[in-house]
CSV table of C-alpha atoms and ligand atoms in Angstrom, one decimal:
chain,number,residue,atom,x,y,z
A,950,MET,CA,174.7,149.8,188.6
A,951,PHE,CA,176.9,151.0,191.0
A,952,LYS,CA,180.4,152.6,190.8
A,953,VAL,CA,183.2,153.3,193.1
A,954,ASN,CA,184.6,156.0,194.3
A,955,GLU,CA,187.0,157.2,191.6
A,956,ASP,CA,189.6,159.0,193.9
A,957,TYR,CA,190.4,155.6,195.6
A,958,LEU,CA,191.3,154.4,192.0
A,959,LYS,CA,194.2,156.6,192.0
A,960,LEU,CA,195.9,155.3,195.2
A,961,PRO,CA,199.2,153.5,193.4
A,962,GLY,CA,199.9,150.1,194.9
A,963,SER,CA,198.8,148.9,198.2
A,964,TYR,CA,199.6,150.6,201.6
A,965,LEU,CA,203.4,151.0,202.0
A,966,PHE,CA,203.4,148.4,205.0
A,967,SER,CA,201.3,146.0,203.6
A,968,ASP,CA,203.6,145.7,200.4
A,969,ILE,CA,206.5,144.7,202.6
A,970,ALA,CA,204.3,142.3,204.8
A,971,LYS,CA,203.6,140.8,201.3
A,972,LYS,CA,207.3,140.9,200.3
A,973,VAL,CA,208.4,139.4,203.6
A,974,ALA,CA,205.7,136.8,203.5
A,975,ALA,CA,206.5,135.5,200.0
A,976,TYR,CA,210.3,135.3,200.9
A,977,GLN,CA,209.6,133.3,204.1
A,978,ALA,CA,207.7,130.8,201.8
A,979,ALA,CA,210.5,130.4,199.6
A,980,ASN,CA,213.1,130.2,202.3
A,981,PRO,CA,211.1,128.6,205.5
A,982,ASP,CA,214.1,127.8,206.9
A,983,LYS,CA,215.5,131.2,207.4
A,984,SER,CA,215.2,133.1,210.6
A,985,ILE,CA,213.8,137.1,209.7
A,986,ILE,CA,214.3,139.8,211.8
A,987,ARG,CA,211.8,142.4,211.5
A,988,LEU,CA,212.5,146.0,212.0
A,989,GLY,CA,210.3,147.5,209.3
A,990,ILE,CA,207.0,148.8,210.7
A,991,GLY,CA,207.2,150.6,213.8
A,992,ASP,CA,205.3,147.7,216.1
A,993,VAL,CA,206.4,147.3,219.7
A,994,THR,CA,207.6,144.1,221.1
A,995,GLN,CA,207.6,144.6,225.1
A,996,PRO,CA,204.3,143.4,226.6
A,997,LEU,CA,202.1,145.9,228.2
A,998,ALA,CA,203.5,147.2,231.3
A,999,PRO,CA,202.0,145.0,234.9
A,1000,ALA,CA,200.1,148.5,235.8
A,1001,ILE,CA,198.2,148.3,232.5
A,1002,ILE,CA,197.8,144.6,232.8
A,1003,LYS,CA,196.5,144.9,236.1
A,1004,ARG,CA,193.8,147.6,235.3
A,1005,LEU,CA,192.8,146.0,231.9
A,1006,HIS,CA,191.8,142.7,234.4
A,1007,GLU,CA,190.1,144.9,236.5
A,1008,ALA,CA,188.1,146.6,234.0
A,1009,VAL,CA,187.2,143.0,232.6
A,1010,ASP,CA,185.7,142.2,236.0
A,1011,GLU,CA,183.7,145.4,236.1
A,1012,MET,CA,182.1,144.2,232.8
A,1013,ALA,CA,181.3,141.3,234.3
A,1014,ASP,CA,179.3,143.1,237.2
A,1015,ALA,CA,175.7,144.7,236.4
A,1016,LYS,CA,176.4,147.8,238.8
A,1017,THR,CA,179.9,148.6,237.0
A,1018,PHE,CA,179.0,147.2,233.5
A,1019,LYS,CA,179.7,149.9,230.9
A,1020,GLY,CA,177.9,150.1,227.4
A,1021,TYR,CA,178.4,153.0,224.8
A,1022,ALA,CA,181.3,155.1,225.9
A,1023,PRO,CA,180.7,159.0,226.2
A,1024,ASP,CA,181.2,160.6,222.6
A,1025,LEU,CA,184.3,162.0,223.4
A,1026,GLY,CA,185.6,159.5,225.5
A,1027,TYR,CA,185.4,158.8,229.4
A,1028,GLU,CA,186.4,161.9,231.4
A,1029,PHE,CA,188.5,160.4,233.7
A,1030,LEU,CA,190.9,159.4,230.8
A,1031,ARG,CA,190.6,163.0,229.3
A,1032,LYS,CA,191.3,164.4,232.8
A,1033,ALA,CA,194.3,162.4,233.2
A,1034,ILE,CA,195.8,163.3,229.5
A,1035,VAL,CA,194.9,167.0,230.1
A,1036,LYS,CA,196.8,167.1,233.7
A,1037,ASN,CA,199.8,165.0,232.4
A,1038,ASP,CA,200.2,165.8,228.9
A,1039,TYR,CA,199.4,169.5,229.0
A,1040,GLU,CA,199.2,171.2,232.1
A,1041,LYS,CA,202.4,169.6,233.5
A,1042,ARG,CA,204.0,171.5,230.3
A,1043,GLY,CA,202.0,174.7,230.7
A,1044,ALA,CA,200.3,174.0,227.7
A,1045,GLU,CA,196.6,175.2,227.9
A,1046,VAL,CA,194.2,172.6,226.9
A,1047,TYR,CA,190.9,171.8,228.4
A,1048,ILE,CA,189.0,168.2,228.5
A,1049,ASP,CA,186.4,169.1,226.0
A,1050,GLU,CA,189.1,169.7,223.5
A,1051,VAL,CA,190.5,166.1,224.0
A,1052,PHE,CA,189.0,163.5,221.7
A,1053,VAL,CA,189.8,160.0,222.6
A,1054,SER,CA,189.8,157.3,219.8
A,1055,ASP,CA,191.2,154.1,218.5
A,1056,GLY,CA,194.6,155.5,217.7
A,1057,ALA,CA,196.7,158.1,216.1
A,1058,LYS,CA,196.6,156.3,212.6
A,1059,SER,CA,192.6,156.7,212.1
A,1060,ASP,CA,192.5,160.4,213.5
A,1061,SER,CA,195.6,161.6,211.4
A,1062,GLY,CA,193.5,159.6,208.5
A,1063,ASN,CA,190.3,160.9,209.3
A,1064,ILE,CA,190.9,164.5,210.2
A,1065,GLN,CA,191.0,165.6,206.9
A,1066,GLU,CA,187.4,165.3,206.2
A,1067,ILE,CA,186.2,168.1,208.2
A,1068,PHE,CA,188.1,170.5,205.3
A,1069,ASP,CA,187.3,171.6,202.0
A,1070,ARG,CA,188.0,169.4,199.2
A,1071,ASN,CA,190.2,172.2,197.7
A,1072,CYS,CA,192.1,173.0,200.6
A,1073,ARG,CA,195.9,172.7,199.3
A,1074,ILE,CA,198.1,170.2,201.8
A,1075,ALA,CA,201.4,170.7,202.6
A,1076,VAL,CA,203.3,167.7,203.5
A,1077,CYS,CA,207.0,166.8,204.4
A,1078,ASP,CA,208.9,164.6,202.2
A,1079,PRO,CA,209.4,161.9,203.2
A,1080,VAL,CA,206.4,161.5,205.1
A,1081,TYR,CA,204.1,159.3,206.8
A,1082,PRO,CA,201.8,157.6,204.5
A,1083,VAL,CA,198.5,157.9,205.7
A,1084,TYR,CA,198.5,162.0,205.7
A,1085,VAL,CA,198.6,161.8,201.9
A,1086,ASP,CA,196.9,158.5,200.9
A,1087,THR,CA,193.8,160.1,202.7
A,1088,ASN,CA,193.9,163.1,201.0
A,1089,VAL,CA,194.2,161.1,197.9
A,1090,MET,CA,191.0,159.4,198.8
A,1091,ALA,CA,189.3,162.8,199.2
A,1092,GLY,CA,190.1,163.7,195.8
A,1093,ARG,CA,192.4,166.5,197.1
A,1094,THR,CA,195.8,165.8,195.6
A,1095,GLY,CA,195.2,166.3,192.1
A,1096,THR,CA,197.1,163.8,189.6
A,1097,TYR,CA,200.1,161.6,190.1
A,1098,ASP,CA,203.1,161.5,188.4
A,1099,ALA,CA,204.7,157.8,188.4
A,1100,GLU,CA,208.0,159.1,187.4
A,1101,THR,CA,208.5,161.7,190.1
A,1102,GLY,CA,206.3,160.2,192.7
A,1103,LEU,CA,204.5,163.5,193.4
A,1104,TRP,CA,200.9,164.5,193.3
A,1105,SER,CA,200.0,167.9,191.4
A,1106,ASP,CA,198.0,169.4,193.9
A,1107,VAL,CA,200.3,168.5,196.9
A,1108,ILE,CA,202.7,171.1,198.2
A,1109,TYR,CA,206.0,168.9,199.4
A,1110,MET,CA,208.5,170.5,201.8
A,1111,PRO,CA,211.7,168.4,201.2
A,1112,CYS,CA,213.4,167.2,204.4
A,1113,THR,CA,217.0,166.3,203.5
A,1114,GLU,CA,220.4,166.1,204.7
A,1115,GLU,CA,220.9,169.6,203.6
A,1116,ASN,CA,217.9,171.1,205.8
A,1117,ASN,CA,218.7,168.5,208.9
A,1118,PHE,CA,215.7,166.7,207.7
A,1119,ALA,CA,213.6,169.9,208.9
A,1120,PRO,CA,211.2,171.2,206.9
A,1121,GLU,CA,211.2,174.9,205.2
A,1122,ILE,CA,208.1,177.3,204.6
A,1123,PRO,CA,207.1,176.7,201.4
A,1124,LYS,CA,206.9,179.0,198.7
A,1125,GLU,CA,203.0,178.3,197.9
A,1126,THR,CA,200.5,178.9,200.8
A,1127,PRO,CA,199.2,175.9,202.1
A,1128,ASP,CA,195.6,175.5,203.8
A,1129,ILE,CA,196.5,172.6,205.6
A,1130,ILE,CA,199.9,171.6,207.0
A,1131,TYR,CA,200.9,168.4,208.1
A,1132,LEU,CA,204.0,168.2,210.8
A,1133,CYS,CA,205.1,165.1,212.6
A,1134,PHE,CA,207.7,165.7,215.3
A,1135,PRO,CA,209.7,163.5,216.2
A,1136,ASN,CA,209.6,162.8,212.6
A,1137,ASN,CA,208.3,159.4,211.3
A,1138,PRO,CA,210.2,158.3,209.2
A,1139,THR,CA,213.6,160.5,209.8
A,1140,GLY,CA,213.6,160.6,213.4
A,1141,ALA,CA,214.4,164.3,213.2
A,1142,THR,CA,213.0,166.9,215.5
A,1143,ILE,CA,212.7,170.6,215.6
A,1144,THR,CA,213.3,173.2,218.3
A,1145,LYS,CA,210.5,174.8,219.9
A,1146,SER,CA,211.5,178.2,218.4
A,1147,MET,CA,211.4,176.7,215.0
A,1148,LEU,CA,207.8,175.5,215.8
A,1149,GLN,CA,206.7,178.3,217.3
A,1150,ASP,CA,207.6,180.0,213.4
A,1151,TRP,CA,205.4,177.4,212.3
A,1152,VAL,CA,202.6,178.5,214.4
A,1153,ASP,CA,203.3,182.1,213.7
A,1154,TYR,CA,203.2,181.1,209.8
A,1155,ALA,CA,200.0,179.3,210.0
A,1156,ASN,CA,198.3,182.1,211.9
A,1157,LYS,CA,199.7,184.3,209.4
A,1158,VAL,CA,198.4,182.7,206.4
A,1159,LYS,CA,195.2,181.3,208.0
A,1160,ALA,CA,196.4,177.8,207.8
A,1161,VAL,CA,195.9,174.6,210.1
A,1162,ILE,CA,198.7,172.8,211.5
A,1163,ILE,CA,198.0,169.1,211.8
A,1164,TYR,CA,200.3,168.2,214.6
A,1165,ASP,CA,201.2,164.5,214.9
A,1166,ALA,CA,203.1,164.2,218.1
A,1167,ALA,CA,202.6,160.1,218.3
A,1168,TYR,CA,206.3,159.9,219.1
A,1169,GLU,CA,207.0,162.6,221.8
A,1170,ALA,CA,207.5,160.3,224.5
A,1171,TYR,CA,210.7,159.6,223.0
A,1172,ILE,CA,212.1,163.0,223.0
A,1173,SER,CA,215.5,163.2,225.2
A,1174,GLU,CA,216.6,166.7,224.3
A,1175,ASP,CA,215.5,169.7,226.2
A,1176,ASP,CA,215.1,172.2,223.4
A,1177,VAL,CA,212.5,169.8,221.9
A,1178,PRO,CA,208.9,170.5,222.1
A,1179,HIS,CA,206.4,168.1,223.5
A,1180,SER,CA,203.1,169.5,222.2
A,1181,ILE,CA,202.8,172.1,219.7
A,1182,TYR,CA,200.4,173.9,222.5
A,1183,GLU,CA,203.7,174.7,224.2
A,1184,CYS,CA,203.8,177.2,221.3
A,1185,GLU,CA,202.0,180.9,221.8
A,1186,GLY,CA,199.1,181.1,219.4
A,1187,ALA,CA,199.1,177.2,218.5
A,1188,ARG,CA,195.7,177.5,219.9
A,1189,THR,CA,194.2,179.0,217.3
A,1190,CYS,CA,195.9,176.9,214.3
A,1191,ALA,CA,196.8,173.5,215.5
A,1192,ILE,CA,195.1,170.1,216.0
A,1193,GLU,CA,197.5,167.8,217.8
A,1194,ILE,CA,197.3,164.0,217.4
A,1195,ARG,CA,198.6,161.6,220.1
A,1196,SER,CA,199.0,157.6,220.4
A,1197,PHE,CA,199.4,155.6,223.1
A,1198,SER,CA,200.6,152.9,220.6
A,1199,LYS,CA,204.4,153.9,220.6
A,1200,ASN,CA,204.4,155.5,224.6
A,1201,ALA,CA,202.8,152.4,226.5
A,1202,GLY,CA,202.6,149.6,223.8
A,1203,PHE,CA,199.1,149.8,222.8
A,1204,THR,CA,199.6,148.8,219.1
A,1205,GLY,CA,197.6,145.7,219.4
A,1206,THR,CA,194.9,147.3,222.1
A,1207,ARG,CA,194.4,150.6,220.2
A,1208,LEU,CA,194.0,153.9,222.0
A,1209,GLY,CA,194.7,157.6,220.8
A,1210,PHE,CA,193.5,161.3,221.0
A,1211,THR,CA,193.2,164.4,219.1
A,1212,VAL,CA,193.2,167.8,220.6
A,1213,VAL,CA,190.9,170.4,218.7
A,1214,PRO,CA,191.0,173.7,220.5
A,1215,LYS,CA,187.8,175.7,220.6
A,1216,ASP,CA,189.7,178.7,219.6
A,1217,LEU,CA,190.4,177.2,216.6
A,1218,LYS,CA,188.0,178.6,213.5
A,1219,SER,CA,187.9,178.4,209.9
A,1220,SER,CA,188.3,182.1,207.9
A,1221,ASP,CA,184.6,181.7,207.8
A,1222,GLY,CA,184.3,181.4,211.5
A,1223,VAL,CA,183.5,177.8,211.9
A,1224,SER,CA,184.7,175.9,214.8
A,1225,LEU,CA,186.6,173.2,214.3
A,1226,ASN,CA,185.9,171.5,217.5
A,1227,ALA,CA,182.2,171.6,217.1
A,1228,LEU,CA,182.6,170.3,213.5
A,1229,TRP,CA,184.8,167.3,214.9
A,1230,ALA,CA,182.5,166.5,218.0
A,1231,ARG,CA,179.8,166.0,215.1
A,1232,ARG,CA,182.1,163.9,213.1
A,1233,HIS,CA,183.3,161.9,216.0
A,1234,GLY,CA,179.6,161.4,217.6
A,1235,THR,CA,178.1,160.4,213.9
A,1236,LYS,CA,181.1,157.9,212.7
A,1237,PHE,CA,182.5,156.5,216.1
A,1238,ASN,CA,181.4,154.6,219.1
A,1239,GLY,CA,184.4,155.3,221.3
A,1240,ALA,CA,187.5,153.2,222.0
A,1241,PRO,CA,186.3,150.3,224.7
A,1242,TYR,CA,185.8,151.0,228.3
A,1243,ILE,CA,188.6,148.4,229.2
A,1244,ILE,CA,191.1,150.0,227.2
A,1245,GLN,CA,190.3,153.5,228.2
A,1246,ALA,CA,190.7,152.2,231.6
A,1247,ALA,CA,194.1,150.7,230.8
A,1248,GLY,CA,195.2,154.4,229.2
A,1249,GLU,CA,194.6,156.0,232.5
A,1250,ALA,CA,196.5,153.6,234.2
A,1251,VAL,CA,199.6,154.6,231.9
A,1252,TYR,CA,199.3,157.8,234.0
A,1253,SER,CA,199.4,156.4,237.4
A,1254,ASP,CA,203.0,156.4,239.2
A,1255,GLU,CA,203.7,152.8,238.4
A,1256,GLY,CA,202.3,153.1,234.8
A,1257,LYS,CA,204.6,156.3,234.2
A,1258,ALA,CA,207.6,154.4,235.6
A,1259,GLN,CA,207.1,151.2,234.2
A,1260,THR,CA,206.4,153.0,230.4
A,1261,LYS,CA,209.3,154.9,230.8
A,1262,GLU,CA,211.6,152.1,231.4
A,1263,GLN,CA,210.4,150.5,228.2
A,1264,ILE,CA,211.1,153.7,226.2
A,1265,ALA,CA,214.5,153.7,227.8
A,1266,TYR,CA,214.7,149.8,226.5
A,1267,TYR,CA,213.8,150.9,222.9
A,1268,MET,CA,215.9,154.1,223.1
A,1269,ASN,CA,218.8,151.8,223.9
A,1270,ASN,CA,218.3,149.8,221.0
A,1271,ALA,CA,218.2,152.8,218.9
A,1272,LYS,CA,221.3,153.5,220.3
A,1273,TYR,CA,222.6,150.4,219.3
A,1274,ILE,CA,221.7,150.7,215.7
A,1275,TYR,CA,222.8,153.9,215.5
A,1276,ASN,CA,226.4,153.2,216.4
A,1277,GLY,CA,226.7,150.0,214.9
A,1278,LEU,CA,225.6,151.3,211.7
A,1279,LYS,CA,228.1,154.2,212.4
A,1280,GLU,CA,230.9,151.6,212.7
A,1281,ALA,CA,229.8,150.0,209.6
A,1282,GLY,CA,230.1,153.1,207.7
A,1283,TYR,CA,226.8,153.9,207.1
A,1284,THR,CA,225.6,157.7,207.2
A,1285,VAL,CA,223.0,157.7,209.6
A,1286,SER,CA,220.7,160.2,211.6
A,1287,GLY,CA,217.5,159.8,213.8
A,1288,GLY,CA,217.5,157.6,216.8
A,1289,VAL,CA,218.0,160.3,219.6
A,1290,ASN,CA,214.7,161.5,220.3
A,1291,ALA,CA,212.8,159.1,218.3
A,1292,PRO,CA,212.8,155.1,217.7
A,1293,TYR,CA,213.5,155.4,214.2
A,1294,ILE,CA,217.2,155.2,212.6
A,1295,TRP,CA,217.3,156.9,208.9
A,1296,LEU,CA,220.4,155.4,206.8
A,1297,LYS,CA,221.9,156.0,203.7
A,1298,THR,CA,221.6,153.2,201.5
A,1299,PRO,CA,225.1,152.2,200.5
A,1300,ASP,CA,226.5,152.9,196.9
A,1301,GLY,CA,223.4,155.3,196.2
A,1302,MET,CA,221.6,151.8,196.0
A,1303,LYS,CA,217.5,152.5,195.4
A,1304,SER,CA,215.8,152.0,198.8
A,1305,TRP,CA,213.7,149.0,197.4
A,1306,ASP,CA,216.8,147.5,196.2
A,1307,PHE,CA,218.5,147.7,199.6
A,1308,PHE,CA,214.9,146.1,200.8
A,1309,ASP,CA,215.7,143.4,198.8
A,1310,TYR,CA,219.4,143.0,199.3
A,1311,LEU,CA,219.4,143.1,203.1
A,1312,LEU,CA,216.2,140.7,203.2
A,1313,ASP,CA,218.2,138.4,201.0
A,1314,LYS,CA,221.7,138.6,202.5
A,1315,ALA,CA,220.9,139.4,206.4
A,1316,GLN,CA,217.0,138.4,206.6
A,1317,VAL,CA,216.5,141.9,208.2
A,1318,VAL,CA,213.5,143.8,207.4
A,1319,GLY,CA,213.6,147.6,207.0
A,1320,THR,CA,211.5,150.1,205.5
A,1321,PRO,CA,212.7,151.6,202.1
A,1322,GLY,CA,212.8,155.3,202.3
A,1323,SER,CA,211.3,155.8,199.1
A,1324,GLY,CA,208.0,154.6,200.3
A,1325,PHE,CA,207.6,157.7,202.5
A,1326,GLY,CA,208.1,159.8,199.3
A,1327,PRO,CA,210.5,160.9,196.6
A,1328,SER,CA,213.0,162.8,199.0
A,1329,GLY,CA,213.1,159.2,200.8
A,1330,GLU,CA,214.7,157.5,198.1
A,1331,GLY,CA,218.3,156.4,198.8
A,1332,TYR,CA,217.3,156.0,202.3
A,1333,PHE,CA,216.2,153.4,204.6
A,1334,ARG,CA,214.5,153.3,208.1
A,1335,LEU,CA,215.0,150.6,210.8
A,1336,THR,CA,212.9,150.6,214.1
A,1337,ALA,CA,214.3,150.5,217.6
A,1338,PHE,CA,211.2,148.5,218.8
A,1339,GLY,CA,212.5,145.1,218.4
A,1340,SER,CA,213.6,143.1,221.2
A,1341,TYR,CA,217.4,144.1,222.4
A,1342,GLU,CA,218.7,140.2,221.3
A,1343,ASN,CA,217.0,140.7,217.7
A,1344,THR,CA,218.2,144.2,217.4
A,1345,VAL,CA,221.8,142.9,218.2
A,1346,ALA,CA,221.3,140.0,215.8
A,1347,ALA,CA,220.0,142.5,213.2
A,1348,ILE,CA,223.3,144.5,213.3
A,1349,GLU,CA,225.9,141.9,213.5
A,1350,ARG,CA,224.0,140.4,210.2
A,1351,ILE,CA,224.3,143.9,208.5
A,1352,LYS,CA,227.9,144.2,209.5
A,1353,ALA,CA,228.6,140.9,208.2
A,1354,ILE,CA,227.6,141.5,204.7
B,2121,MLT,C1,205.3,153.3,210.8
B,2121,MLT,O1,206.1,151.9,211.2
B,2121,MLT,O2,205.6,154.1,210.4
B,2121,MLT,C2,204.0,153.2,212.0
B,2121,MLT,O3,204.0,152.0,213.0
B,2121,MLT,C3,203.1,153.0,211.2
B,2121,MLT,C4,202.0,153.3,212.2
B,2121,MLT,O4,201.8,153.7,213.0
B,2121,MLT,O5,200.9,153.2,211.5
């Protein structure tokens, strides 16, 4: 008789965005005549840029010709893409990353969920609170988080780093010493950033206590301010303590086509001298058969001159939405942050309303969908996230509707 992995049974409810999708579907079914504007999940709405589409078509044609057909992709990803990544994302910023340290994948969500597999079950994780739920949930699945307190929403073995108005939504070095530190900047969900010197402090701390930082830089393309680092490898010493995760979803619209990568430097070793690069290569080779050739080819096109110009335009389009949401909510009297270096706006719910109550209220009164802050952790209670990834027309309509209630 089989049994299931009991750690999975510890997970409360379903995944945040699945919960939201279910609620919205139920509302739509009950109100078929209402038009709903979705600013909940951070999913892009602009079509793939022309340079990317062109390369996709070409790559599809290559698959139809025996001379250019491709089967399994190389373990780490095609070298043409890893070279483009190193040149454009790292060399350009003076960051030391080599092509055999880049692991191409089907996206940052899988990588940020899977990377914990290479660490010991007893490692203590530290997370920002609020936090992208994948980091915590996947550690729950791995049996690393202890017991859940439904009252507080906290796991007994997780070290939480509250990110609140008081600390400008920037985590502080925790009192207890973690083994694995998850950081995400620009931050999902708050849209907050930290300066290069603040990130350097984290790198210095991690090296001192021999912790590893899992740095999620999925939103780096949205950075508009000079002093905000695009990569953790801009900091001295990061090669001995940091893994970086990147996505093509947000910077180039690949949410439906799927592409991302993780950097694991060869200088990064566990306290007993095991190379994490070798371990991740072993895991990657065993469990993953590569992002499709046509998608990796399209990923390379993101780094072409046209690709860069066109994706830059898309980012500017979304950031214009962010500005519209930010200013519109401010005018309407909301307390708002984020939206400057990130496509997320983080607002305080009015009159101390609970996050999920505000979700229901907004859906019912304005047919606007956002994400309840408490879904990201206890410190998100009383907050709400709106994304700038909608169309401009929908963004304007959503703000008008919110102002009108
Ligand atoms: C979000 O809305 O937080 C993200 O889109 C989710 C994701 O990237 O998986």
